[in-house]
Amino acid sequence: MSGGLPPVAGEVPTILILGSYPSTLSLQAGEYYANPRNAFWRVMEAVFGVPAHLSYGERTAALTARGVALWDVLSACRRQGSSDASIRDGRANDIPGFLREHPTVRTVALNGRAAESWLRRVHPGLWNFPGVAVAVLPSTSPAHARLSLEEKVRIWREALAPGKD
């Protein structure tokens, strides 16, 4: 059973982006979305203006300054490799507790269907959490290449872009 990464959050997050569980590369680096083939940071650059070429610390600081927090649905699991499909015995992070501690969060954005599936399994009540909308977005993982980067950016931007309200 391997353990995940802690949340990355500023003082007043308005968006919480949840993956399912970090990849092997991310766990080794201690960084969210460390696989250079994952489009996450390129999507964040297009949607929030966080330059993908910055260091990890600079990217996360810029993202949290824009009100975006990162975490995963699962805190631990058994898995061979990095495939979401091979996740077994998932243990949930306390997402409801995070939302209670950060009442400024208005949107929970799920990075892909695996995050959605695990969230429905471990925190089914989150879909009715007061004042919080849940958005299921296309996975930025290189394993999910059905959509182009441009299509992913368009969908993420429509759901999360600053000033969309």
mmCIF file of N, CA and C in Angstrom, residues 29-104:
data_model
loop_
_atom_site.group_PDB
_atom_site.id
_atom_site.type_symbol
_atom_site.label_atom_id
_atom_site.label_comp_id
_atom_site.label_asym_id
_atom_site.label_seq_id
_atom_site.Cartn_x
_atom_site.Cartn_y
_atom_site.Cartn_z
ATOM 1 N N ALA A 29 8.851 11.976 -7.457
ATOM 2 C CA ALA A 29 9.273 13.386 -7.446
ATOM 3 C C ALA A 29 8.672 14.165 -6.285
ATOM 4 N N GLY A 30 7.587 13.641 -5.702
ATOM 5 C CA GLY A 30 6.871 14.381 -4.665
ATOM 6 C C GLY A 30 6.160 15.591 -5.232
ATOM 7 N N GLU A 31 5.736 15.476 -6.503
ATOM 8 C CA GLU A 31 5.100 16.584 -7.215
ATOM 9 C C GLU A 31 3.863 16.094 -7.960
ATOM 10 N N TYR A 32 2.811 16.887 -7.924
ATOM 11 C CA TYR A 32 1.633 16.564 -8.719
ATOM 12 C C TYR A 32 1.944 16.717 -10.203
ATOM 13 N N TYR A 33 1.493 15.744 -10.992
ATOM 14 C CA TYR A 33 1.593 15.781 -12.455
ATOM 15 C C TYR A 33 3.038 15.949 -12.927
ATOM 16 N N ALA A 34 3.937 15.116 -12.375
ATOM 17 C CA ALA A 34 5.361 15.186 -12.717
ATOM 18 C C ALA A 34 5.683 14.534 -14.061
ATOM 19 N N ASN A 35 4.815 13.677 -14.566
ATOM 20 C CA ASN A 35 5.067 13.046 -15.863
ATOM 21 C C ASN A 35 5.014 14.125 -16.939
ATOM 22 N N PRO A 36 6.120 14.355 -17.654
ATOM 23 C CA PRO A 36 6.106 15.415 -18.668
ATOM 24 C C PRO A 36 5.119 15.148 -19.808
ATOM 25 N N ARG A 37 4.672 13.916 -19.968
ATOM 26 C CA ARG A 37 3.675 13.613 -20.999
ATOM 27 C C ARG A 37 2.258 13.958 -20.554
ATOM 28 N N ASN A 38 2.071 14.169 -19.245
ATOM 29 C CA ASN A 38 0.754 14.570 -18.754
ATOM 30 C C ASN A 38 0.537 16.034 -19.139
ATOM 31 N N ALA A 39 -0.618 16.348 -19.677
ATOM 32 C CA ALA A 39 -0.913 17.699 -20.172
ATOM 33 C C ALA A 39 -1.364 18.664 -19.077
ATOM 34 N N PHE A 40 -1.392 18.227 -17.820
ATOM 35 C CA PHE A 40 -1.957 19.053 -16.758
ATOM 36 C C PHE A 40 -1.368 20.455 -16.730
ATOM 37 N N TRP A 41 -0.041 20.574 -16.696
ATOM 38 C CA TRP A 41 0.557 21.905 -16.550
ATOM 39 C C TRP A 41 0.373 22.747 -17.795
ATOM 40 N N ARG A 42 0.291 22.118 -18.964
ATOM 41 C CA ARG A 42 -0.004 22.888 -20.184
ATOM 42 C C ARG A 42 -1.447 23.396 -20.156
ATOM 43 N N VAL A 43 -2.352 22.597 -19.604
ATOM 44 C CA VAL A 43 -3.741 23.036 -19.458
ATOM 45 C C VAL A 43 -3.814 24.184 -18.440
ATOM 46 N N MET A 44 -3.072 24.079 -17.334
ATOM 47 C CA MET A 44 -3.072 25.157 -16.333
ATOM 48 C C MET A 44 -2.500 26.447 -16.925
ATOM 49 N N GLU A 45 -1.518 26.316 -17.802
ATOM 50 C CA GLU A 45 -0.963 27.499 -18.453
ATOM 51 C C GLU A 45 -2.022 28.170 -19.320
ATOM 52 N N ALA A 46 -2.753 27.370 -20.091
ATOM 53 C CA ALA A 46 -3.772 27.920 -20.987
ATOM 54 C C ALA A 46 -4.962 28.493 -20.221
ATOM 55 N N VAL A 47 -5.364 27.848 -19.146
ATOM 56 C CA VAL A 47 -6.569 28.263 -18.419
ATOM 57 C C VAL A 47 -6.283 29.363 -17.402
ATOM 58 N N PHE A 48 -5.183 29.239 -16.653
ATOM 59 C CA PHE A 48 -4.915 30.167 -15.549
ATOM 60 C C PHE A 48 -3.682 31.039 -15.752
ATOM 61 N N GLY A 49 -2.985 30.867 -16.871
ATOM 62 C CA GLY A 49 -1.807 31.686 -17.133
ATOM 63 C C GLY A 49 -0.611 31.333 -16.269
ATOM 64 N N VAL A 50 -0.524 30.076 -15.818
ATOM 65 C CA VAL A 50 0.608 29.612 -15.023
ATOM 66 C C VAL A 50 1.616 28.981 -15.987
ATOM 67 N N PRO A 51 2.752 29.644 -16.237
ATOM 68 C CA PRO A 51 3.707 29.121 -17.217
ATOM 69 C C PRO A 51 4.203 27.713 -16.865
ATOM 70 N N ALA A 52 4.056 26.801 -17.807
ATOM 71 C CA ALA A 52 4.427 25.402 -17.588
ATOM 72 C C ALA A 52 5.933 25.216 -17.412
ATOM 73 N N HIS A 53 6.743 26.153 -17.876
ATOM 74 C CA HIS A 53 8.200 26.009 -17.798
ATOM 75 C C HIS A 53 8.767 26.370 -16.421
ATOM 76 N N LEU A 54 7.966 26.964 -15.559
ATOM 77 C CA LEU A 54 8.441 27.330 -14.218
ATOM 78 C C LEU A 54 8.786 26.090 -13.409
ATOM 79 N N SER A 55 9.537 26.274 -12.345
ATOM 80 C CA SER A 55 9.806 25.160 -11.429
ATOM 81 C C SER A 55 8.486 24.731 -10.782
ATOM 82 N N TYR A 56 8.486 23.530 -10.228
ATOM 83 C CA TYR A 56 7.267 23.025 -9.584
ATOM 84 C C TYR A 56 6.799 23.974 -8.478
ATOM 85 N N GLY A 57 7.708 24.428 -7.646
ATOM 86 C CA GLY A 57 7.338 25.344 -6.564
ATOM 87 C C GLY A 57 6.735 26.636 -7.085
ATOM 88 N N GLU A 58 7.301 27.159 -8.163
ATOM 89 C CA GLU A 58 6.768 28.386 -8.755
ATOM 90 C C GLU A 58 5.390 28.138 -9.386
ATOM 91 N N ARG A 59 5.226 26.993 -10.035
ATOM 92 C CA ARG A 59 3.919 26.676 -10.646
ATOM 93 C C ARG A 59 2.841 26.533 -9.587
ATOM 94 N N THR A 60 3.147 25.783 -8.517
ATOM 95 C CA THR A 60 2.122 25.593 -7.485
ATOM 96 C C THR A 60 1.829 26.902 -6.762
ATOM 97 N N ALA A 61 2.850 27.729 -6.549
ATOM 98 C CA ALA A 61 2.618 29.041 -5.912
ATOM 99 C C ALA A 61 1.723 29.903 -6.799
ATOM 100 N N ALA A 62 1.980 29.896 -8.101
ATOM 101 C CA ALA A 62 1.160 30.689 -9.027
ATOM 102 C C ALA A 62 -0.263 30.159 -9.080
ATOM 103 N N LEU A 63 -0.407 28.845 -9.059
ATOM 104 C CA LEU A 63 -1.741 28.249 -9.115
ATOM 105 C C LEU A 63 -2.524 28.569 -7.841
ATOM 106 N N THR A 64 -1.900 28.414 -6.678
ATOM 107 C CA THR A 64 -2.615 28.693 -5.433
ATOM 108 C C THR A 64 -2.923 30.187 -5.315
ATOM 109 N N ALA A 65 -2.073 31.039 -5.867
ATOM 110 C CA ALA A 65 -2.348 32.485 -5.872
ATOM 111 C C ALA A 65 -3.587 32.806 -6.695
ATOM 112 N N ARG A 66 -3.925 31.926 -7.618
ATOM 113 C CA ARG A 66 -5.118 32.100 -8.449
ATOM 114 C C ARG A 66 -6.331 31.372 -7.873
ATOM 115 N N GLY A 67 -6.189 30.870 -6.638
ATOM 116 C CA GLY A 67 -7.313 30.231 -5.958
ATOM 117 C C GLY A 67 -7.537 28.783 -6.307
ATOM 118 N N VAL A 68 -6.508 28.123 -6.827
ATOM 119 C CA VAL A 68 -6.644 26.722 -7.228
ATOM 120 C C VAL A 68 -5.850 25.840 -6.275
ATOM 121 N N ALA A 69 -6.490 24.804 -5.767
ATOM 122 C CA ALA A 69 -5.850 23.816 -4.905
ATOM 123 C C ALA A 69 -5.784 22.484 -5.639
ATOM 124 N N LEU A 70 -4.794 21.660 -5.281
ATOM 125 C CA LEU A 70 -4.619 20.336 -5.884
ATOM 126 C C LEU A 70 -4.623 19.270 -4.798
ATOM 127 N N TRP A 71 -5.224 18.138 -5.133
ATOM 128 C CA TRP A 71 -5.186 16.980 -4.240
ATOM 129 C C TRP A 71 -5.651 15.794 -5.047
ATOM 130 N N ASP A 72 -5.812 14.662 -4.376
ATOM 131 C CA ASP A 72 -6.316 13.447 -5.013
ATOM 132 C C ASP A 72 -7.458 12.879 -4.195
ATOM 133 N N VAL A 73 -8.304 12.130 -4.851
ATOM 134 C CA VAL A 73 -9.413 11.476 -4.164
ATOM 135 C C VAL A 73 -8.872 10.457 -3.170
ATOM 136 N N LEU A 74 -7.813 9.742 -3.560
ATOM 137 C CA LEU A 74 -7.276 8.670 -2.725
ATOM 138 C C LEU A 74 -5.995 9.077 -2.020
ATOM 139 N N SER A 75 -5.877 8.649 -0.767
ATOM 140 C CA SER A 75 -4.666 8.911 0.014
ATOM 141 C C SER A 75 -3.676 7.770 -0.086
ATOM 142 N N ALA A 76 -4.160 6.576 -0.406
ATOM 143 C CA ALA A 76 -3.302 5.394 -0.503
ATOM 144 C C ALA A 76 -4.039 4.337 -1.315
ATOM 145 N N CYS A 77 -3.259 3.430 -1.895
ATOM 146 C CA CYS A 77 -3.849 2.324 -2.650
ATOM 147 C C CYS A 77 -2.771 1.301 -2.967
ATOM 148 N N ARG A 78 -3.204 0.197 -3.544
ATOM 149 C CA ARG A 78 -2.293 -0.785 -4.141
ATOM 150 C C ARG A 78 -2.435 -0.615 -5.646
ATOM 151 N N ARG A 79 -1.285 -0.595 -6.327
ATOM 152 C CA ARG A 79 -1.343 -0.410 -7.776
ATOM 153 C C ARG A 79 -0.052 -0.895 -8.394
ATOM 154 N N GLN A 80 -0.175 -1.573 -9.536
ATOM 155 C CA GLN A 80 0.986 -1.935 -10.349
ATOM 156 C C GLN A 80 1.150 -0.843 -11.393
ATOM 157 N N GLY A 81 2.299 -0.183 -11.440
ATOM 158 C CA GLY A 81 2.517 0.880 -12.411
ATOM 159 C C GLY A 81 1.722 2.125 -12.059
ATOM 160 N N SER A 82 1.320 2.866 -13.100
ATOM 161 C CA SER A 82 0.622 4.137 -12.884
ATOM 162 C C SER A 82 -0.804 4.155 -13.401
ATOM 163 N N SER A 83 -1.273 3.042 -13.916
ATOM 164 C CA SER A 83 -2.607 3.002 -14.508
ATOM 165 C C SER A 83 -3.704 3.124 -13.454
ATOM 166 N N ASP A 84 -4.652 4.036 -13.717
ATOM 167 C CA ASP A 84 -5.805 4.162 -12.817
ATOM 168 C C ASP A 84 -6.599 2.869 -12.758
ATOM 169 N N ALA A 85 -6.617 2.145 -13.869
ATOM 170 C CA ALA A 85 -7.391 0.901 -13.922
ATOM 171 C C ALA A 85 -6.840 -0.161 -12.984
ATOM 172 N N SER A 86 -5.577 -0.048 -12.597
ATOM 173 C CA SER A 86 -4.986 -1.061 -11.722
ATOM 174 C C SER A 86 -5.047 -0.685 -10.242
ATOM 175 N N ILE A 87 -5.698 0.414 -9.899
ATOM 176 C CA ILE A 87 -5.824 0.814 -8.496
ATOM 177 C C ILE A 87 -6.720 -0.181 -7.757
ATOM 178 N N ARG A 88 -6.215 -0.656 -6.616
ATOM 179 C CA ARG A 88 -6.966 -1.571 -5.754
ATOM 180 C C ARG A 88 -6.885 -1.059 -4.312
ATOM 181 N N ASP A 89 -7.885 -1.399 -3.530
ATOM 182 C CA ASP A 89 -7.887 -1.087 -2.095
ATOM 183 C C ASP A 89 -7.637 0.398 -1.829
ATOM 184 N N GLY A 90 -8.342 1.251 -2.576
ATOM 185 C CA GLY A 90 -8.168 2.691 -2.408
ATOM 186 C C GLY A 90 -8.665 3.176 -1.061
ATOM 187 N N ARG A 91 -7.865 4.030 -0.414
ATOM 188 C CA ARG A 91 -8.242 4.694 0.825
ATOM 189 C C ARG A 91 -8.473 6.164 0.527
ATOM 190 N N ALA A 92 -9.577 6.702 1.020
ATOM 191 C CA ALA A 92 -9.995 8.063 0.681
ATOM 192 C C ALA A 92 -9.254 9.133 1.468
ATOM 193 N N ASN A 93 -8.950 10.238 0.776
ATOM 194 C CA ASN A 93 -8.580 11.468 1.463
ATOM 195 C C ASN A 93 -9.850 12.080 2.036
ATOM 196 N N ASP A 94 -9.694 12.934 3.036
ATOM 197 C CA ASP A 94 -10.852 13.570 3.678
ATOM 198 C C ASP A 94 -11.255 14.829 2.892
ATOM 199 N N ILE A 95 -11.864 14.598 1.737
ATOM 200 C CA ILE A 95 -12.285 15.711 0.886
ATOM 201 C C ILE A 95 -13.358 16.560 1.590
ATOM 202 N N PRO A 96 -14.376 15.953 2.207
ATOM 203 C CA PRO A 96 -15.355 16.788 2.921
ATOM 204 C C PRO A 96 -14.702 17.648 4.010
ATOM 205 N N GLY A 97 -13.727 17.093 4.712
ATOM 206 C CA GLY A 97 -13.022 17.868 5.729
ATOM 207 C C GLY A 97 -12.256 19.034 5.122
ATOM 208 N N PHE A 98 -11.631 18.812 3.970
ATOM 209 C CA PHE A 98 -10.928 19.886 3.271
ATOM 210 C C PHE A 98 -11.909 21.000 2.920
ATOM 211 N N LEU A 99 -13.074 20.632 2.418
ATOM 212 C CA LEU A 99 -14.072 21.634 2.034
ATOM 213 C C LEU A 99 -14.602 22.401 3.252
ATOM 214 N N ARG A 100 -14.757 21.719 4.376
ATOM 215 C CA ARG A 100 -15.181 22.418 5.600
ATOM 216 C C ARG A 100 -14.092 23.379 6.072
ATOM 217 N N GLU A 101 -12.815 22.990 5.949
ATOM 218 C CA GLU A 101 -11.701 23.842 6.356
ATOM 219 C C GLU A 101 -11.467 24.989 5.362
ATOM 220 N N HIS A 102 -11.940 24.824 4.135
ATOM 221 C CA HIS A 102 -11.761 25.836 3.083
ATOM 222 C C HIS A 102 -13.136 26.172 2.481
ATOM 223 N N PRO A 103 -13.965 26.904 3.233
ATOM 224 C CA PRO A 103 -15.331 27.178 2.768
ATOM 225 C C PRO A 103 -15.395 28.085 1.539
ATOM 226 N N THR A 104 -14.255 28.576 1.087
ATOM 227 C CA THR A 104 -14.222 29.403 -0.127
ATOM 228 C C THR A 104 -14.280 28.571 -1.403
#
